[in-house]
Amino acid sequence: MRRHRVSCGRNIPKPKRPVSMAFKDTDTVGTILYNQRKLVRREDSDVWYLLPRELSEATWRLTPDDVLQLVSPDGSILAEGDAKQPINGFDFTTPWVRKSGGEWVLESASGEVLRQRRTKEAGTSGYSFIRKPLVPTQFEYLENTVVEFQSADGFTIFDKPPVWERPQQSASIRYEEAAKVFVELVTVESGEAEIPIPLLRRGFKPWYTEQTDLKEPNETWFGRALRAYFEVDDSDDHNKTLVGRWFRFLEGLVSPALSFAGDD
């Protein structure tokens, strides 16, 4: 497995701080994403989308059915579309700025001309550009990363154990805590949805063993561990399910918004 190194020390360009999660947070609808630096530009045109003047920020959200939504602080949807489709083709209910001859024209969401200026900066003064979301292709990335920091004349590998890895505790408590972290990482609350326990268990095993050398729970224990924090339907002994949750997004989804999408 290829491992990527991030080094921190003197005489080395300071890298961006690594984040522990592939996404920011979760709300009642889906997964809150980080933003890229790249601006959203209308497909095949010199048009850039802007947030409404009264807004300085908005949030990109990915729903469990792989829909991307640009959400204002009051919950209004400013743009929406299939995460597998280019974002610059979404319908935005926001202002935009466009190049027209030697001027920059600011227009409202309805197409009304608000101002015309000689520079892009003057045309967009008081407005914030909309940036592309960073759509995760998997739930975690740090298992493929080694972080080193400078110590004296050498480097020390930063090896932080997971919060649930506590050898002094009983195995049952460790399994329960690990199962909770895993389920909250890969799923979100979703009404009457159900996930087969064997499907979750197959994903849990490599996730668990990647992070610790401590003994992993067997099939029976995994189901028991889930019950400590979640509802499990075991009415059918051969088809047990986790109730009220669904996968937060399709792992392996490659959004055209990502810089590398379409590269060989």
Short mmCIF file of C-alpha atoms in Angstrom, two decimals:
data_model
loop_
_atom_site.label_atom_id
_atom_site.label_comp_id
_atom_site.label_asym_id
_atom_site.label_seq_id
_atom_site.Cartn_x
_atom_site.Cartn_y
_atom_site.Cartn_z
CA MET A 1 0.00 0.00 0.00
CA ARG A 2 1.37 3.41 -0.95
CA ARG A 3 1.76 5.68 2.06
CA HIS A 4 1.95 9.46 1.73
CA ARG A 5 4.23 11.39 4.08
CA VAL A 6 3.53 14.78 5.59
CA SER A 7 6.61 16.28 7.30
CA CYS A 8 6.66 19.26 9.66
CA GLY A 9 9.95 20.88 10.66
CA ARG A 10 12.46 23.68 10.17
CA ASN A 11 13.75 24.53 6.70
CA ILE A 12 10.77 22.71 5.17
CA PRO A 13 7.86 24.55 3.54
CA LYS A 14 4.98 24.50 6.01
CA PRO A 15 2.23 22.22 4.69
CA LYS A 16 -1.48 22.69 5.12
CA ARG A 17 -2.62 21.21 8.43
CA PRO A 18 -3.95 17.69 7.91
CA VAL A 19 -7.54 17.18 9.01
CA SER A 20 -8.70 14.06 10.81
CA MET A 21 -11.94 13.68 8.85
CA ALA A 22 -12.75 13.70 5.15
CA PHE A 23 -15.68 16.02 5.86
CA LYS A 24 -16.57 18.78 8.31
CA ASP A 25 -19.68 17.61 10.09
CA THR A 26 -23.15 16.12 9.77
CA ASP A 27 -26.52 17.85 9.96
CA THR A 28 -30.03 16.40 9.93
CA VAL A 29 -29.99 16.02 6.14
CA GLY A 30 -26.47 14.92 5.19
CA THR A 31 -22.72 15.47 5.33
CA ILE A 32 -21.18 18.96 5.54
CA LEU A 33 -18.18 19.26 3.21
CA TYR A 34 -14.99 21.28 3.11
CA ASN A 35 -14.54 23.80 0.30
CA GLN A 36 -11.82 23.88 -2.32
CA ARG A 37 -10.10 27.08 -3.41
CA LYS A 38 -11.47 26.72 -6.96
CA LEU A 39 -14.36 29.01 -7.88
CA VAL A 40 -17.56 27.79 -9.51
CA ARG A 41 -17.72 29.01 -13.10
CA ARG A 42 -20.67 28.45 -15.42
CA GLU A 43 -19.99 25.76 -17.98
CA ASP A 44 -18.15 27.01 -21.09
CA SER A 45 -18.56 30.70 -20.26
CA ASP A 46 -16.95 33.67 -18.50
CA VAL A 47 -19.57 33.64 -15.74
CA TRP A 48 -18.73 33.18 -12.05
CA TYR A 49 -21.37 32.50 -9.40
CA LEU A 50 -21.57 34.64 -6.26
CA LEU A 51 -23.34 34.36 -2.94
CA PRO A 52 -26.21 36.79 -2.31
CA ARG A 53 -24.87 40.08 -0.98
CA GLU A 54 -26.21 39.46 2.53
CA LEU A 55 -24.29 36.19 2.82
CA SER A 56 -20.58 35.78 3.47
CA GLU A 57 -20.69 32.00 3.47
CA ALA A 58 -22.77 29.01 2.50
CA THR A 59 -22.36 25.28 3.06
CA TRP A 60 -21.99 22.43 0.59
CA ARG A 61 -23.86 19.34 1.77
CA LEU A 62 -23.83 15.78 0.38
CA THR A 63 -26.96 13.72 1.02
CA PRO A 64 -27.05 9.92 1.38
CA ASP A 65 -28.53 9.64 -2.13
CA ASP A 66 -25.48 11.48 -3.56
CA VAL A 67 -27.10 14.86 -4.15
CA LEU A 68 -24.96 17.97 -3.64
CA GLN A 69 -26.68 21.01 -2.16
CA LEU A 70 -25.40 24.53 -1.54
CA VAL A 71 -27.20 25.63 1.62
CA SER A 72 -27.49 29.11 3.11
CA PRO A 73 -27.35 29.61 6.91
CA ASP A 74 -31.16 29.76 7.06
CA GLY A 75 -31.45 26.40 5.29
CA SER A 76 -32.40 27.69 1.85
CA ILE A 77 -31.08 25.66 -1.10
CA LEU A 78 -29.02 27.92 -3.40
CA ALA A 79 -27.97 25.16 -5.80
CA GLU A 80 -28.57 21.44 -6.11
CA GLY A 81 -27.59 18.57 -8.37
CA ASP A 82 -26.27 15.04 -8.80
CA ALA A 83 -22.81 14.72 -7.22
CA LYS A 84 -21.71 12.68 -10.24
CA GLN A 85 -22.43 15.64 -12.55
CA PRO A 86 -20.35 18.84 -13.04
CA ILE A 87 -21.27 21.52 -10.52
CA ASN A 88 -20.97 24.28 -13.11
CA GLY A 89 -24.04 22.77 -14.76
CA PHE A 90 -26.22 23.06 -11.64
CA ASP A 91 -29.01 25.65 -11.47
CA PHE A 92 -27.89 28.41 -9.07
CA THR A 93 -30.41 30.81 -7.53
CA THR A 94 -27.62 33.29 -6.83
CA PRO A 95 -26.10 36.40 -8.45
CA TRP A 96 -23.25 36.09 -10.93
CA VAL A 97 -20.63 38.23 -12.61
CA ARG A 98 -19.75 37.95 -16.29
CA LYS A 99 -17.23 39.41 -18.68
CA SER A 100 -18.78 41.50 -21.44
CA GLY A 101 -16.33 43.23 -23.75
CA GLY A 102 -14.13 45.41 -21.58
CA GLU A 103 -16.46 45.45 -18.59
CA TRP A 104 -17.60 43.16 -15.81
CA VAL A 105 -21.36 42.94 -15.40
CA LEU A 106 -22.96 41.96 -12.08
CA GLU A 107 -26.41 40.41 -12.44
CA SER A 108 -29.02 39.22 -9.96
CA ALA A 109 -30.34 35.65 -9.81
CA SER A 110 -33.19 36.76 -12.09
CA GLY A 111 -30.82 38.33 -14.64
CA GLU A 112 -31.25 41.98 -13.66
CA VAL A 113 -28.11 44.07 -14.25
CA LEU A 114 -26.98 45.46 -10.89
CA ARG A 115 -23.77 47.22 -11.95
CA GLN A 116 -21.10 47.40 -14.65
CA ARG A 117 -17.46 48.04 -13.80
CA ARG A 118 -14.08 48.08 -15.52
CA THR A 119 -12.54 45.41 -13.27
CA LYS A 120 -13.69 42.11 -11.82
CA GLU A 121 -12.87 43.29 -8.29
CA ALA A 122 -15.04 46.39 -8.64
CA GLY A 123 -17.86 44.44 -10.23
CA THR A 124 -17.98 41.91 -7.38
CA SER A 125 -17.28 44.30 -4.48
CA GLY A 126 -19.34 43.28 -1.45
CA TYR A 127 -20.02 39.78 -2.81
CA SER A 128 -18.36 36.44 -2.08
CA PHE A 129 -17.47 33.93 -4.78
CA ILE A 130 -18.87 30.41 -4.52
CA ARG A 131 -16.18 27.76 -4.25
CA LYS A 132 -16.32 24.12 -5.27
CA PRO A 133 -16.87 21.50 -2.56
CA LEU A 134 -14.31 18.88 -1.65
CA VAL A 135 -16.37 15.73 -2.23
CA PRO A 136 -14.78 12.80 -0.35
CA THR A 137 -14.11 9.61 -2.27
CA GLN A 138 -13.84 7.61 0.96
CA PHE A 139 -14.66 7.99 4.63
CA GLU A 140 -11.08 8.29 5.89
CA TYR A 141 -7.67 9.00 4.39
CA LEU A 142 -5.24 9.11 7.31
CA GLU A 143 -4.73 5.33 7.35
CA ASN A 144 -2.66 5.96 4.20
CA THR A 145 -0.67 8.78 5.77
CA VAL A 146 2.46 8.97 7.90
CA VAL A 147 2.91 12.28 9.74
CA GLU A 148 6.45 13.14 10.89
CA PHE A 149 7.66 16.03 13.03
CA GLN A 150 11.19 17.25 13.65
CA SER A 151 12.71 16.14 16.93
CA ALA A 152 16.30 17.30 17.64
CA ASP A 153 18.29 16.36 14.51
CA GLY A 154 15.84 13.79 13.19
CA PHE A 155 12.20 13.11 12.57
CA THR A 156 9.71 11.31 14.77
CA ILE A 157 6.65 9.59 13.39
CA PHE A 158 3.44 10.88 14.93
CA ASP A 159 1.47 7.79 15.85
CA LYS A 160 -1.79 8.67 17.55
CA PRO A 161 -3.92 5.71 18.67
CA PRO A 162 -7.69 5.85 18.15
CA VAL A 163 -9.74 7.17 21.07
CA TRP A 164 -11.29 3.73 21.67
CA GLU A 165 -7.94 1.89 21.89
CA ARG A 166 -7.60 1.51 25.67
CA PRO A 167 -5.85 -1.76 26.56
CA GLN A 168 -6.66 -1.30 30.25
CA GLN A 169 -10.39 -1.50 29.55
CA SER A 170 -12.36 -4.64 28.95
CA ALA A 171 -12.59 -5.89 25.38
CA SER A 172 -16.37 -5.52 25.38
CA ILE A 173 -16.21 -1.79 26.15
CA ARG A 174 -13.53 -1.31 23.49
CA TYR A 175 -15.70 -3.09 20.90
CA GLU A 176 -18.71 -0.97 21.79
CA GLU A 177 -16.75 2.29 21.53
CA ALA A 178 -15.08 1.25 18.26
CA ALA A 179 -18.40 0.20 16.75
CA LYS A 180 -19.94 3.55 17.73
CA VAL A 181 -17.13 5.56 16.10
CA PHE A 182 -17.30 3.41 12.96
CA VAL A 183 -21.07 3.64 12.55
CA GLU A 184 -21.08 7.41 13.09
CA LEU A 185 -18.27 7.73 10.53
CA VAL A 186 -19.88 5.80 7.68
CA THR A 187 -23.62 6.37 8.31
CA VAL A 188 -26.13 9.09 9.13
CA GLU A 189 -29.61 8.96 10.64
CA SER A 190 -32.12 8.18 7.91
CA GLY A 191 -35.73 7.58 8.92
CA GLU A 192 -36.85 4.01 8.36
CA ALA A 193 -33.68 2.88 6.55
CA GLU A 194 -31.97 -0.36 7.54
CA ILE A 195 -28.47 -1.70 6.88
CA PRO A 196 -27.69 -5.44 7.03
CA ILE A 197 -25.32 -6.15 9.93
CA PRO A 198 -23.05 -8.43 7.80
CA LEU A 199 -22.52 -5.56 5.35
CA LEU A 200 -21.42 -3.24 8.16
CA ARG A 201 -19.24 -5.93 9.71
CA ARG A 202 -17.31 -6.43 6.46
CA GLY A 203 -16.40 -2.76 6.45
CA PHE A 204 -15.67 -2.63 10.17
CA LYS A 205 -13.04 -5.39 10.22
CA PRO A 206 -10.38 -3.76 7.97
CA TRP A 207 -11.10 -0.35 9.55
CA TYR A 208 -10.49 -1.79 13.03
CA THR A 209 -7.38 -3.84 12.24
CA GLU A 210 -5.76 -0.93 10.37
CA GLN A 211 -5.75 1.14 13.56
CA THR A 212 -4.86 -1.32 16.32
CA ASP A 213 -3.08 -4.58 17.10
CA LEU A 214 -5.63 -5.41 19.79
CA LYS A 215 -7.90 -8.37 19.20
CA GLU A 216 -10.91 -7.68 17.01
CA PRO A 217 -14.47 -8.65 17.94
CA ASN A 218 -15.92 -11.78 16.38
CA GLU A 219 -19.18 -11.77 14.43
CA THR A 220 -21.31 -12.27 17.54
CA TRP A 221 -19.59 -9.51 19.47
CA PHE A 222 -19.95 -6.98 16.65
CA GLY A 223 -23.74 -7.28 16.75
CA ARG A 224 -23.74 -7.00 20.53
CA ALA A 225 -21.45 -3.98 20.43
CA LEU A 226 -23.84 -2.13 18.11
CA ARG A 227 -26.72 -2.53 20.56
CA ALA A 228 -24.91 -0.41 23.15
CA TYR A 229 -25.64 2.75 21.13
CA PHE A 230 -27.93 1.88 18.21
CA GLU A 231 -31.17 0.10 17.45
CA VAL A 232 -30.71 -3.37 15.98
CA ASP A 233 -33.56 -5.45 14.54
CA ASP A 234 -32.78 -9.08 15.36
CA SER A 235 -36.29 -10.46 14.87
CA ASP A 236 -34.89 -12.50 11.96
CA ASP A 237 -31.78 -14.23 13.27
CA HIS A 238 -30.46 -14.67 9.72
CA ASN A 239 -31.10 -11.08 8.63
CA LYS A 240 -30.19 -8.70 11.47
CA THR A 241 -30.17 -5.01 10.57
CA LEU A 242 -29.08 -1.64 11.95
CA VAL A 243 -32.26 0.46 12.08
CA GLY A 244 -32.71 4.15 11.27
CA ARG A 245 -29.36 4.79 9.60
CA TRP A 246 -27.95 4.70 6.07
CA PHE A 247 -24.53 5.20 4.48
CA ARG A 248 -23.64 8.90 4.49
CA PHE A 249 -22.45 8.74 0.87
CA LEU A 250 -21.36 6.24 -1.76
CA GLU A 251 -17.73 5.42 -1.06
CA GLY A 252 -15.79 5.59 -4.29
CA LEU A 253 -17.91 8.42 -5.73
CA VAL A 254 -15.69 10.67 -7.85
CA SER A 255 -17.32 14.05 -8.35
CA PRO A 256 -16.30 16.08 -11.44
CA ALA A 257 -15.71 18.93 -8.95
CA LEU A 258 -12.50 17.22 -7.80
CA SER A 259 -9.27 18.45 -9.38
CA PHE A 260 -8.16 15.00 -10.48
CA ALA A 261 -11.51 13.89 -11.93
CA GLY A 262 -11.06 12.87 -15.54
CA ASP A 263 -7.28 12.46 -15.28
CA ASP A 264 -5.76 9.22 -16.49
#
